[in-house]
Coordinates of C-alpha atoms and ligand atoms in Angstrom, one line a residue:
M1 CA -18.6 21.1 -0.6
A2 CA -20.2 22.1 -3.8
I3 CA -17.9 20.9 -6.8
I4 CA -18.3 22.9 -10.3
E5 CA -16.4 21.4 -13.1
S6 CA -14.9 23.7 -15.2
Y7 CA -13.3 21.6 -17.6
R8 CA -14.2 17.7 -18.4
M9 CA -12.9 14.5 -18.4
E10 CA -14.0 13.6 -21.7
D11 CA -12.0 16.0 -23.2
Y12 CA -8.9 15.6 -22.4
L13 CA -9.2 11.6 -23.8
D14 CA -7.9 12.4 -27.1
L15 CA -4.8 14.6 -26.3
S16 CA -1.7 13.4 -28.1
E17 CA 1.0 12.4 -25.0
E18 CA 3.2 15.5 -25.8
E19 CA 0.0 17.6 -25.5
L20 CA -0.9 15.9 -22.0
D21 CA 3.4 17.2 -21.6
R22 CA 3.0 20.4 -21.5
R23 CA -0.4 21.0 -19.9
I24 CA 0.7 19.4 -16.8
S25 CA 3.5 21.3 -17.0
T26 CA 2.2 24.3 -17.4
A27 CA 0.0 23.7 -15.0
K28 CA 1.8 22.3 -12.0
E29 CA 4.1 25.7 -12.8
A30 CA 1.6 28.1 -12.6
M31 CA -0.1 26.4 -9.2
G32 CA 3.4 26.9 -7.5
D33 CA 4.2 26.1 -4.1
R34 CA 0.7 25.7 -3.5
L35 CA 0.9 21.8 -4.7
L36 CA 2.5 19.3 -4.7
I37 CA 2.2 16.3 -6.7
L38 CA 2.8 12.9 -4.6
G39 CA 3.9 9.6 -6.7
H40 CA 4.1 5.9 -5.5
H41 CA 6.7 3.7 -6.6
Y42 CA 3.7 1.5 -8.3
Q43 CA 2.6 3.9 -10.2
Q44 CA 3.8 4.0 -14.6
D45 CA 6.6 6.4 -15.5
D46 CA 4.2 8.8 -17.7
V47 CA 2.6 10.3 -14.4
I48 CA 5.8 9.7 -11.8
K49 CA 8.0 12.0 -13.9
F50 CA 5.6 14.6 -12.5
A51 CA 6.4 14.3 -9.1
D52 CA 8.5 16.5 -6.4
F53 CA 8.8 13.0 -4.6
R54 CA 8.2 9.2 -4.9
G55 CA 8.1 6.7 -2.0
D56 CA 5.8 4.4 -0.5
S57 CA 2.1 5.4 0.9
L58 CA 3.8 6.0 4.3
K59 CA 6.7 8.5 3.5
L60 CA 4.4 10.6 0.8
S61 CA 1.6 11.0 3.5
Q62 CA 4.7 12.4 5.8
E63 CA 5.6 14.5 2.9
A64 CA 2.4 15.4 2.2
A65 CA 1.6 17.1 6.1
R66 CA 5.2 18.3 6.8
S67 CA 5.2 20.7 3.5
Q68 CA 1.7 22.3 4.6
R69 CA 1.1 23.4 0.5
E70 CA -2.9 23.6 0.1
F71 CA -3.3 21.5 -2.4
I72 CA -1.6 17.4 -2.7
V73 CA -2.5 15.5 -5.5
F74 CA -1.7 11.8 -5.0
C75 CA -1.1 9.6 -7.5
G76 CA -1.6 6.4 -6.2
V77 CA -4.4 4.9 -5.0
H78 CA -7.7 5.4 -2.9
F79 CA -6.2 4.2 0.7
M80 CA -3.5 6.4 -0.1
A81 CA -5.1 9.6 -0.9
E82 CA -7.3 8.6 2.6
T83 CA -3.9 8.3 4.4
A84 CA -2.2 11.5 3.1
D85 CA -5.8 13.2 4.2
I86 CA -5.6 12.0 7.4
V87 CA -2.3 13.2 8.7
T88 CA -2.8 16.8 6.9
G89 CA -3.5 19.8 8.3
D90 CA -7.2 20.8 7.6
D91 CA -6.2 24.0 5.4
Q92 CA -4.9 21.0 2.9
K93 CA -6.9 19.0 0.1
V94 CA -5.8 15.7 -1.4
I95 CA -6.5 14.6 -4.6
L96 CA -7.1 11.8 -6.5
P97 CA -6.5 11.7 -10.0
D98 CA -9.3 8.7 -10.6
L99 CA -11.2 8.2 -7.8
T100 CA -11.8 4.1 -9.3
A101 CA -8.5 3.9 -8.3
G102 CA -8.1 1.4 -5.9
C103 CA -6.2 -1.4 -4.4
S104 CA -8.8 -5.2 -4.3
M105 CA -7.2 -6.2 -0.9
A106 CA -8.3 -3.0 0.5
D107 CA -11.8 -4.0 -1.1
M108 CA -11.4 -7.2 0.6
A109 CA -11.5 -6.3 4.0
D110 CA -14.6 -4.0 5.1
L111 CA -16.1 -2.7 8.9
Y112 CA -18.6 -4.8 8.8
N113 CA -17.3 -7.8 8.3
V114 CA -14.3 -7.0 10.7
E115 CA -16.7 -5.6 13.3
R116 CA -18.6 -9.6 13.3
A117 CA -15.1 -11.3 13.2
W118 CA -13.9 -8.8 15.9
K119 CA -17.2 -9.5 18.4
D120 CA -17.0 -13.5 17.5
I121 CA -13.2 -13.1 18.1
T122 CA -13.5 -11.2 21.4
N123 CA -16.5 -13.1 22.3
I124 CA -13.8 -16.3 23.1
A125 CA -10.6 -15.0 23.8
G126 CA -12.0 -11.8 25.5
E127 CA -11.6 -8.1 24.6
A128 CA -8.7 -7.5 27.0
N129 CA -6.3 -9.7 25.2
I130 CA -6.4 -8.7 21.7
L131 CA -5.2 -5.9 19.9
P132 CA -6.2 -5.2 16.2
V133 CA -3.9 -4.2 13.6
T134 CA -4.4 -3.2 9.8
Y135 CA -2.3 -2.3 7.1
V136 CA -1.8 0.9 5.5
N137 CA -3.5 -0.8 2.4
S138 CA -6.6 -0.8 4.3
T139 CA -10.1 1.6 4.2
A140 CA -9.6 4.9 6.8
D141 CA -12.7 3.3 8.9
L142 CA -10.7 -0.3 9.6
K143 CA -7.7 2.3 10.9
A144 CA -10.1 4.4 12.8
F145 CA -11.6 1.0 14.3
C146 CA -8.0 0.0 15.4
G147 CA -7.6 3.5 16.7
K148 CA -11.5 3.1 19.0
K149 CA -9.6 -0.1 20.1
D150 CA -6.1 0.6 21.5
G151 CA -4.9 -1.3 18.2
V152 CA -1.9 0.6 15.3
V153 CA -1.5 0.6 11.4
C154 CA 1.3 -0.8 10.4
T155 CA 3.3 -0.2 7.1
S156 CA 5.0 -3.4 5.3
S157 CA 8.4 -1.8 6.4
I158 CA 7.5 -2.3 9.8
A159 CA 5.4 -4.6 10.1
E160 CA 7.2 -7.1 12.5
K161 CA 8.0 -4.4 15.5
V162 CA 4.3 -3.9 15.1
I163 CA 3.2 -6.7 15.8
K164 CA 5.9 -7.9 18.3
W165 CA 4.5 -4.1 20.1
A166 CA 0.8 -5.2 19.8
L167 CA 1.9 -8.9 21.4
D168 CA 4.0 -7.3 24.1
R169 CA 1.2 -5.5 25.2
T170 CA -0.7 -8.7 25.0
D171 CA -2.1 -11.7 23.9
K172 CA -3.3 -12.1 20.5
V173 CA -2.8 -9.9 17.6
F174 CA -5.8 -10.1 14.8
F175 CA -4.0 -9.0 11.9
F176 CA -5.6 -7.4 8.8
P177 CA -6.1 -6.9 5.4
D178 CA -2.9 -8.6 4.5
E179 CA -2.9 -12.9 5.6
H180 CA 0.6 -12.9 4.0
L181 CA 1.9 -9.9 5.7
G182 CA 0.8 -10.7 8.9
R183 CA 2.4 -14.9 8.3
N184 CA 5.5 -14.0 6.8
S185 CA 6.1 -10.8 9.9
A186 CA 5.3 -13.4 13.0
F187 CA 7.2 -16.0 11.2
K188 CA 10.4 -13.4 11.7
L189 CA 9.0 -13.3 15.2
G190 CA 9.4 -16.7 15.7
I191 CA 5.5 -17.4 16.5
P192 CA 5.0 -21.1 16.1
E193 CA 2.9 -21.8 12.7
D194 CA 0.7 -23.8 14.9
E195 CA -0.3 -20.6 17.2
I196 CA -0.7 -18.6 13.1
I197 CA -4.5 -18.7 12.3
V198 CA -6.7 -17.7 9.2
W199 CA -9.5 -16.3 9.4
H200 CA -12.0 -17.2 6.5
R201 CA -14.3 -14.1 6.4
D202 CA -17.3 -16.1 5.4
A203 CA -17.2 -19.4 7.5
P204 CA -18.9 -19.5 10.9
L205 CA -15.9 -18.5 13.3
G206 CA -13.5 -17.6 9.8
G207 CA -13.8 -22.1 10.0
N208 CA -11.9 -22.2 13.0
S209 CA -12.6 -24.2 16.1
E210 CA -12.8 -22.7 20.0
N211 CA -10.1 -24.2 20.7
A212 CA -8.0 -22.8 17.9
I213 CA -8.4 -19.1 18.4
K214 CA -8.2 -19.5 21.9
K215 CA -4.8 -21.3 21.5
A216 CA -3.9 -18.4 18.2
K217 CA -1.3 -15.6 19.1
I218 CA -2.1 -14.5 15.7
I219 CA -5.4 -14.7 13.7
L220 CA -5.1 -13.0 9.9
W221 CA -7.9 -12.2 7.8
N222 CA -7.3 -13.5 4.7
G223 CA -7.1 -10.8 1.4
F224 CA -4.6 -11.1 0.5
C225 CA -2.5 -8.6 -3.0
S226 CA -3.1 -10.3 -6.5
V227 CA 0.2 -8.7 -7.9
H228 CA 2.0 -10.2 -5.2
M229 CA 0.7 -14.1 -5.2
L230 CA 1.8 -14.6 -8.7
F231 CA 5.4 -15.1 -7.5
L232 CA 5.9 -18.8 -7.0
P233 CA 8.4 -21.2 -5.3
K234 CA 9.4 -22.5 -9.1
H235 CA 10.3 -19.1 -9.9
V236 CA 12.9 -18.8 -7.2
E237 CA 14.2 -22.1 -8.7
Y238 CA 14.3 -21.2 -12.2
F239 CA 16.1 -18.5 -11.9
R240 CA 18.7 -19.9 -9.5
E241 CA 19.2 -22.8 -11.9
R242 CA 20.2 -20.5 -14.2
Y243 CA 22.1 -17.5 -12.3
P244 CA 24.3 -18.7 -10.1
G245 CA 24.9 -16.4 -7.4
I246 CA 21.1 -14.1 -8.1
K247 CA 20.5 -12.0 -5.4
I248 CA 16.1 -12.2 -5.2
I249 CA 14.5 -9.8 -3.1
V250 CA 10.9 -9.9 -2.9
H251 CA 7.8 -7.7 -1.1
P252 CA 6.6 -9.3 1.7
E253 CA 3.0 -9.9 0.6
C254 CA 4.0 -12.7 -1.0
R255 CA 3.4 -16.1 -0.4
R256 CA 5.4 -17.6 2.8
E257 CA 6.8 -20.2 0.6
V258 CA 8.5 -17.8 -2.2
V259 CA 10.1 -15.5 0.8
A260 CA 11.5 -18.4 2.6
I261 CA 13.5 -19.8 -0.1
S262 CA 14.2 -15.9 -1.3
D263 CA 17.7 -13.9 -0.1
L264 CA 15.9 -10.5 1.4
C265 CA 12.0 -9.7 1.9
G266 CA 11.3 -6.3 2.5
S267 CA 9.2 -3.0 1.6
T268 CA 9.5 -1.4 -1.4
E269 CA 11.2 1.3 -0.4
Y270 CA 13.8 -1.5 0.9
I271 CA 13.6 -3.1 -2.1
I272 CA 15.1 0.0 -4.0
K273 CA 17.6 0.9 -1.3
T274 CA 19.1 -2.3 -1.6
V275 CA 19.4 -3.1 -5.2
K276 CA 20.7 0.5 -5.4
A277 CA 23.7 0.2 -3.0
A278 CA 24.1 -3.3 -4.2
P279 CA 27.5 -3.4 -6.2
P280 CA 27.9 -3.3 -10.0
D281 CA 27.5 -6.3 -11.7
T282 CA 25.6 -8.2 -9.3
V283 CA 22.2 -9.9 -10.9
W284 CA 18.5 -9.8 -9.2
A285 CA 15.3 -11.5 -9.8
V286 CA 12.4 -8.5 -7.8
G287 CA 9.3 -10.0 -6.5
T288 CA 7.3 -7.2 -7.0
E289 CA 4.8 -4.9 -8.6
I290 CA 6.9 -4.3 -12.4
N291 CA 6.6 -0.5 -12.8
L292 CA 8.9 -0.6 -10.2
V293 CA 11.3 -3.0 -11.5
N294 CA 11.6 -2.0 -14.6
R295 CA 12.7 1.4 -13.0
L296 CA 14.9 0.1 -11.1
R297 CA 16.4 -1.8 -13.9
K298 CA 16.5 1.5 -16.0
E299 CA 18.1 4.0 -13.3
Q300 CA 20.6 1.0 -12.4
P301 CA 21.7 -0.3 -15.0
D302 CA 25.0 -1.5 -14.0
K303 CA 22.7 -4.5 -13.0
T304 CA 20.9 -7.2 -14.1
I305 CA 17.7 -7.5 -12.8
F306 CA 14.8 -9.9 -13.3
F307 CA 11.1 -9.6 -12.9
L308 CA 10.5 -12.4 -10.7
S309 CA 7.9 -13.9 -12.7
P310 CA 7.2 -14.8 -16.4
T311 CA 4.0 -13.6 -15.8
V312 CA 2.9 -9.7 -15.8
C313 CA -0.3 -9.6 -13.4
L314 CA -1.3 -5.3 -14.0
C315 CA -3.3 -4.6 -10.5
S316 CA -6.1 -3.1 -13.3
T317 CA -7.1 -0.7 -10.3
M318 CA -4.0 0.6 -9.5
Y319 CA -3.5 1.9 -12.8
R320 CA -6.0 4.1 -12.9
I321 CA -3.9 7.3 -12.6
D322 CA -2.8 8.5 -16.0
P323 CA -1.5 11.8 -18.1
Q324 CA -5.3 12.4 -18.9
H325 CA -6.3 12.0 -15.4
L326 CA -3.4 14.2 -13.9
C327 CA -3.7 17.1 -16.6
W328 CA -7.3 17.2 -15.8
V329 CA -7.5 17.6 -12.1
L330 CA -4.1 20.5 -12.2
E331 CA -6.0 22.4 -15.3
N332 CA -9.4 22.3 -12.5
L333 CA -7.2 23.9 -9.7
V334 CA -5.5 26.4 -12.3
A335 CA -9.4 26.9 -12.7
G336 CA -10.3 27.0 -9.0
T337 CA -11.8 23.8 -8.9
V338 CA -10.8 21.4 -6.7
V339 CA -12.0 17.8 -8.7
N340 CA -11.3 14.3 -6.7
Q341 CA -10.8 15.5 -3.4
V342 CA -10.7 12.7 -0.7
I343 CA -12.1 13.6 2.2
V344 CA -12.3 11.1 5.6
P345 CA -15.1 12.0 7.8
V346 CA -14.0 13.9 11.1
E347 CA -14.8 11.6 13.2
E348 CA -13.1 8.7 11.1
K349 CA -9.6 10.7 10.5
R350 CA -9.4 11.5 14.8
W351 CA -9.3 8.0 15.2
A352 CA -7.7 6.3 12.4
K353 CA -5.5 9.4 13.0
I354 CA -4.3 7.7 16.5
A355 CA -3.9 4.3 15.4
L356 CA -1.1 5.8 12.6
E357 CA 0.6 8.2 15.0
R358 CA 1.4 4.7 17.4
M359 CA 2.6 3.5 14.8
L360 CA 5.0 6.5 14.2
T361 CA 6.4 6.6 17.9
L362 CA 7.6 3.0 17.1
Ligands
CIZ401 O1 3.4 1.0 2.0 C1 3.3 1.1 0.2 O2 3.2 1.6 0.0 C2 2.7 -0.3 -0.1 C3 1.6 -0.3 -0.4 C4 3.9 -1.4 -0.2 C5 5.5 -0.7 -0.1 O3 6.1 -2.2 0.4 O4 5.4 0.1 0.0
SF4_402 FE1 -2.7 -3.4 -3.5 FE2 -1.4 -5.5 -4.3 FE3 -2.6 -3.9 -6.2 FE4 -0.5 -3.3 -4.7 S1 -0.6 -4.7 -6.1 S2 -2.4 -1.7 -4.2 S3 -1.6 -4.4 -2.9 S4 -3.5 -5.3 -5.2

């Protein structure tokens, strides 16, 4: 489809906050029920305030599909917009206000290298004895790969359930791209440590012996989230010493050592629900992305809520969605021009949908 840009992004860069707010609201109103704006929990307040729905990537894609709206503007990152395109109908268009908004973890696994690893592993273990499972934080072609190989997608909220589903059907799981979500879920399922191995992307046989591959129940791609890796056991200890009775709640993308000494661990939806439901005057330290923690603190003033690390590393590719880009895509839509549409190729979409639907039946 040819894209004719009616408005140029450059013209939005110097607009004041007030003008952007006003113009975004006007454009949103003009689009009426042809438009749905989605905001992931990790996004900044200045765009999330325009979202019709807030949630994790799965919940938001389901809202997109349910809504039947013609245009879905996704304030999130590239893999989330792809997932929304996979689950929505052919007459719906998904727009990512800034196409460079990505997830560094998703970028750590590409189809070429995953297929090479798959070939190595299945040569040793046999293709009938293993299923691939991909975290939703992955490119659409990896979701399609899982669809074709009888595998499945998982989100952080149901990773454990999905891995169990796979292990009920076969011997081994090849899990990508997040090593930590995979390990934390395998531990919860009681899989012994010596049956969990890591596939190092650049090493022959992923740095493993043939025997180790034969013995493994879970093979973990060594991808990670740079934001969640910043939380360390010493941070948990720091808060426990100073605030007796504090509850530590973390995301399963955190390293195992942190999860092991925390009180609770779960997805963004789980973290938000749990802290909201807690009694007033309770004290929390939360190990996940900072925008979510700051918003939770603002919305739950009767509780004391800390960010678990003294270092704040913003995920630089994730925070690309700003009011300038949001305003630019919306005003183009009002003018009848679609900019920054995310389109998953038809064949890829078909297979990726199969892997996503397999998850949804669990
Ligand atoms: O699934 C999501 O949206 C992500 C990336 C994390 C979470 O825990 O919600
Ligand atoms: Fe990806 Fe981590 Fe950034 Fe989320 S916070 S987009 S998982 S790198």
